[in-house]
XYZ file of C-alpha atoms in Angstrom:
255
model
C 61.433 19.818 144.574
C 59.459 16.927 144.766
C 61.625 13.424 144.664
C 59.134 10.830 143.856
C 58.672 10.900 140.624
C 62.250 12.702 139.306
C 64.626 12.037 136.894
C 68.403 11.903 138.359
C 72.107 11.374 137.069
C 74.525 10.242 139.607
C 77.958 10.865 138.801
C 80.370 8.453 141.166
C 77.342 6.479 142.235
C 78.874 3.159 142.825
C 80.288 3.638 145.717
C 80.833 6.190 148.888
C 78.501 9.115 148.902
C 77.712 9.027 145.177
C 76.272 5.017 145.966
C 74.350 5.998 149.401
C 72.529 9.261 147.496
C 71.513 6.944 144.862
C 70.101 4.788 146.775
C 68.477 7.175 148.961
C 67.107 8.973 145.739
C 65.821 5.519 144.589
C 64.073 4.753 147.734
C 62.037 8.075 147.712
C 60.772 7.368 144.125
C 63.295 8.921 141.811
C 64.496 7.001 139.047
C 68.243 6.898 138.847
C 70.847 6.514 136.401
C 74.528 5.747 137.765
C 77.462 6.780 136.094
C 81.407 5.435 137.237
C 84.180 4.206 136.032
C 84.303 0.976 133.985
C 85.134 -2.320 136.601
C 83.208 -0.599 139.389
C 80.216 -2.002 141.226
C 77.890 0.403 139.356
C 76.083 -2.527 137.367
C 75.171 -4.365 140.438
C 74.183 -1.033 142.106
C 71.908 0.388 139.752
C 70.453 -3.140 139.589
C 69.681 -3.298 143.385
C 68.133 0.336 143.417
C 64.599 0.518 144.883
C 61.599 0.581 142.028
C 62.795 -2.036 140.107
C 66.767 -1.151 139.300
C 68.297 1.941 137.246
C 70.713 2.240 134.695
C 74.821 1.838 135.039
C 76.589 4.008 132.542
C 80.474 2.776 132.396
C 82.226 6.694 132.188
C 85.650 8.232 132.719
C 84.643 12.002 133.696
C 88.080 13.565 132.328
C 86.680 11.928 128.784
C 84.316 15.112 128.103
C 83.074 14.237 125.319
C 82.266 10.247 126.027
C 80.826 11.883 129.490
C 78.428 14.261 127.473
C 77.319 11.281 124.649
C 76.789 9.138 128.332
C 74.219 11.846 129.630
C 72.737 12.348 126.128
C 71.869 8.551 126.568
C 70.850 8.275 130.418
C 68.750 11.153 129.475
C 66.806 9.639 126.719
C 66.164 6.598 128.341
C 65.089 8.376 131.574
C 62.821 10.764 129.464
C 64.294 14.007 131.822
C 67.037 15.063 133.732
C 65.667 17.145 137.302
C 68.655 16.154 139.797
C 72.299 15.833 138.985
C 74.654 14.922 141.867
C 78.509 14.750 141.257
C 80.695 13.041 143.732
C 83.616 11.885 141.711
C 87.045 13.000 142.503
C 89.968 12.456 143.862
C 93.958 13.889 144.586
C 97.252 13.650 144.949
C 100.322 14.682 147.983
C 102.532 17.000 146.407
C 103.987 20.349 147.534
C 104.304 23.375 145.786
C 107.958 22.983 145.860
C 110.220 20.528 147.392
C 113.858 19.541 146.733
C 113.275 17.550 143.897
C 111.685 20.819 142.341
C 107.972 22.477 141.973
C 104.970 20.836 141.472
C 104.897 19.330 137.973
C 102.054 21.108 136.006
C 101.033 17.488 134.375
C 99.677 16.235 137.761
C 98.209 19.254 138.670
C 96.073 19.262 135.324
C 95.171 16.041 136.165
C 93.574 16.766 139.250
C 91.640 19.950 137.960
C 90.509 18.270 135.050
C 89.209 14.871 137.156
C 87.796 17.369 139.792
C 86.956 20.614 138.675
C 86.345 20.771 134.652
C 84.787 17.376 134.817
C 82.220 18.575 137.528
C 81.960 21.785 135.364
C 81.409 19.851 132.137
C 78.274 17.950 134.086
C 76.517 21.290 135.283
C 76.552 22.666 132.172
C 75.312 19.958 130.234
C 72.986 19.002 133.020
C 71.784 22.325 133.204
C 70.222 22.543 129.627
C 68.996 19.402 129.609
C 67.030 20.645 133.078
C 66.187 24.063 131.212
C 63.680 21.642 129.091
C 61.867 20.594 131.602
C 58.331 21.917 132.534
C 58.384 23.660 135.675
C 57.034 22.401 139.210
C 56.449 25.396 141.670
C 58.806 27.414 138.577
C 61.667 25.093 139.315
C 62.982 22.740 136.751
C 66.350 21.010 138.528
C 68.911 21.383 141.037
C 73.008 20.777 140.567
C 74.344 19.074 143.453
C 78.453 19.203 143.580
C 81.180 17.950 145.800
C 83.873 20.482 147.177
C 85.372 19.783 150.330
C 86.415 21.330 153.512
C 90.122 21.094 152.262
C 88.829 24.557 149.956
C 89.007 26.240 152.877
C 91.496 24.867 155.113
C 93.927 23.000 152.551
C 96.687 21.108 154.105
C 100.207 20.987 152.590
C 100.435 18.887 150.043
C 96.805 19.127 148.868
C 97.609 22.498 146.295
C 96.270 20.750 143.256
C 93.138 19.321 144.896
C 92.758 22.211 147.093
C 92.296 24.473 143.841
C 89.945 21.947 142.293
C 87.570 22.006 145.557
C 87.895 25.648 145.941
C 86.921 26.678 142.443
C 83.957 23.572 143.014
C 82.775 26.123 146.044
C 83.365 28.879 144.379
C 81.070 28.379 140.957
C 78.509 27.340 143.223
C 76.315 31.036 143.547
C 77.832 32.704 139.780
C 76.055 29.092 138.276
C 73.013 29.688 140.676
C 72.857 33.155 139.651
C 73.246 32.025 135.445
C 70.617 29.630 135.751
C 68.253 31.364 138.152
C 65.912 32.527 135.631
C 65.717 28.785 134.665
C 64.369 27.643 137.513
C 67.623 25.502 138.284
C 69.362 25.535 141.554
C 73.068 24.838 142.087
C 74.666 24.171 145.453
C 77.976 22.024 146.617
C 78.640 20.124 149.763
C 81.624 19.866 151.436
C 82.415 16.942 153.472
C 85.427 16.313 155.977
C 86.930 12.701 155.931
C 84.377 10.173 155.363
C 84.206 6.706 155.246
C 84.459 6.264 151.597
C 87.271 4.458 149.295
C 90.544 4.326 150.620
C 89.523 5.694 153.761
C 87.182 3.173 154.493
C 89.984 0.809 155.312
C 91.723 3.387 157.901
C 91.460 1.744 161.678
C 90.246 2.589 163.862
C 92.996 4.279 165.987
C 94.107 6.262 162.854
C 90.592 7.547 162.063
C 90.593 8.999 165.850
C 93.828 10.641 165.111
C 92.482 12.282 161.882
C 88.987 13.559 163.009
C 90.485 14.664 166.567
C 89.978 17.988 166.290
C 86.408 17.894 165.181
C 83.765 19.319 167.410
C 81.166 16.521 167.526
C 80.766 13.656 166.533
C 84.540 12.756 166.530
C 84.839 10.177 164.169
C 84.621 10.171 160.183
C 81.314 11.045 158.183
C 79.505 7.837 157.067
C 78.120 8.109 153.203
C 74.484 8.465 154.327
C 74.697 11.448 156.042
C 75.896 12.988 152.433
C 73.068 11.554 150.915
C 70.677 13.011 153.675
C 72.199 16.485 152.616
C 71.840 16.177 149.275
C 68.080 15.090 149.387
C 67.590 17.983 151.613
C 68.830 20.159 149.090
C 66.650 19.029 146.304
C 63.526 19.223 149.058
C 64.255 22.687 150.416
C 64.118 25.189 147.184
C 65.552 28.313 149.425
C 69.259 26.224 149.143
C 70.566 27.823 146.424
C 74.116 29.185 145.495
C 76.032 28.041 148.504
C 78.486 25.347 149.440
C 77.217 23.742 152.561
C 80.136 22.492 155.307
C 79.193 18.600 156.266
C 82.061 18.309 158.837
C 81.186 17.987 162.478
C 82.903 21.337 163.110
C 86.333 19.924 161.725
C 88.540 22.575 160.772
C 91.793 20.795 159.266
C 95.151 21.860 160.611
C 98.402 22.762 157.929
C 98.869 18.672 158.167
């Protein structure tokens, strides 16, 4: 799909990988709406995108309702919706069991719903908006999520998020194959550690420690290369119903 020219929801955009695909989006013509929590940079974001600014829409993503009256909006104003690109998230460390007991089930719903029914909530409803769209080449949008390499090779501790990314990789080619006929193309990347939020602040010598057993490059992702993936995606219409590894060969270890 053609980027100059597109309509596109970023979900998490004010910072990280969410901020660096917005701008990147913004730079190649699209016109961008940013969505994050309330207090976050997303204002002055949206206001320094390329083209003359976008749009900052203040949203907590486990509020599914608020989150679908949000698009409704960004929508309207943006007159479409082609690209939607979901990088919030986040986890917790706790163990299936430990001495204190199992894994409370309120923390663990917490997690899925942040993670995984929040990014589910956005595909769908970004989905029909995209099914109005006339079609370019017969496509009409493309679903970008955010799993993570810890769906594959969790490490103790991560169960809750680890179930949230998986199921995130998983939906990936039954969504493709649901809105095929559409024209609409759904895909997930999943990044290693990157240099986004708390990590950002990790030195040097820890970072080293944590990305040691990557192949190459040894060191953590930097939010740009996500955003080169994602526009990639939305170029190259053969992607389609796959969650794509962004982690210089890292294969995490049980800790």
């Amino acid at each position: 799909m053609e980027i100059n020219g597109k309509k596109a929801v970023v979900i998490g955009g004010a910072s990280g990988m969410g901020r660096a695909t917005a701008e990147m989006l913004a730079e190649r013509g699209a016109d961008v709406a940013i969505f994050d929590r309330e207090g976050s940079d997303g204002k002055t974001v949206a206001e320094g995108l390329s083209g003359g600014g976008g749009a900052f829409y203040p949203v907590d993503v486990t509020d599914f309702t608020g989150t679908e009256q949000a698009l409704q909006t960004a929508v309207d104003k943006l007159g479409g919706l082609h690209i939607t690109v979901t990088t919030a998230g986040g986890g917790i460390a706790k163990r299936t069991l430990t001495k204190s007991g199992p894994h409370d089930l309120e923390s663990f719903q917490q997690v899925i719903d942040l993670n995984l029914i929040a990014t589910f909530n956005i595909s769908r409803l970004a989905a029909a908006h995209m099914s109005k769209n006339e079609p370019e080449d017969e496509e009409r949008g493309v679903i970008i999520n955010t799993a993570s390499i810890a769906a594959f090779e969790g490490q103790i501790g991560q169960v809750a998020y680890t179930a949230a990314k998986a199921a995130i990789a998983g939906m990936c080619l039954t969504m493709a194959r649901d809105l095929g006929s559409l024209g609409i193309r759904v895909l997930a990347i999943a990044p290693s550690l990157f240099l986004t939020g708390l990590t950002s602040m990790v030195p040097d010598e820890m970072a080293a420690t944590l990305t040691r057993d990557a192949a190459f490059p040894k060191r953590m992702g930097r939010p740009e290369e996500y955003a080169k993936l994602a526009l990639a995606i939305v170029d190259n219409p053969m992607l389609n119903g796959q969650c794509l590894r962004l982690d210089a060969g890292q294969r995490f270890a049980p800790k």
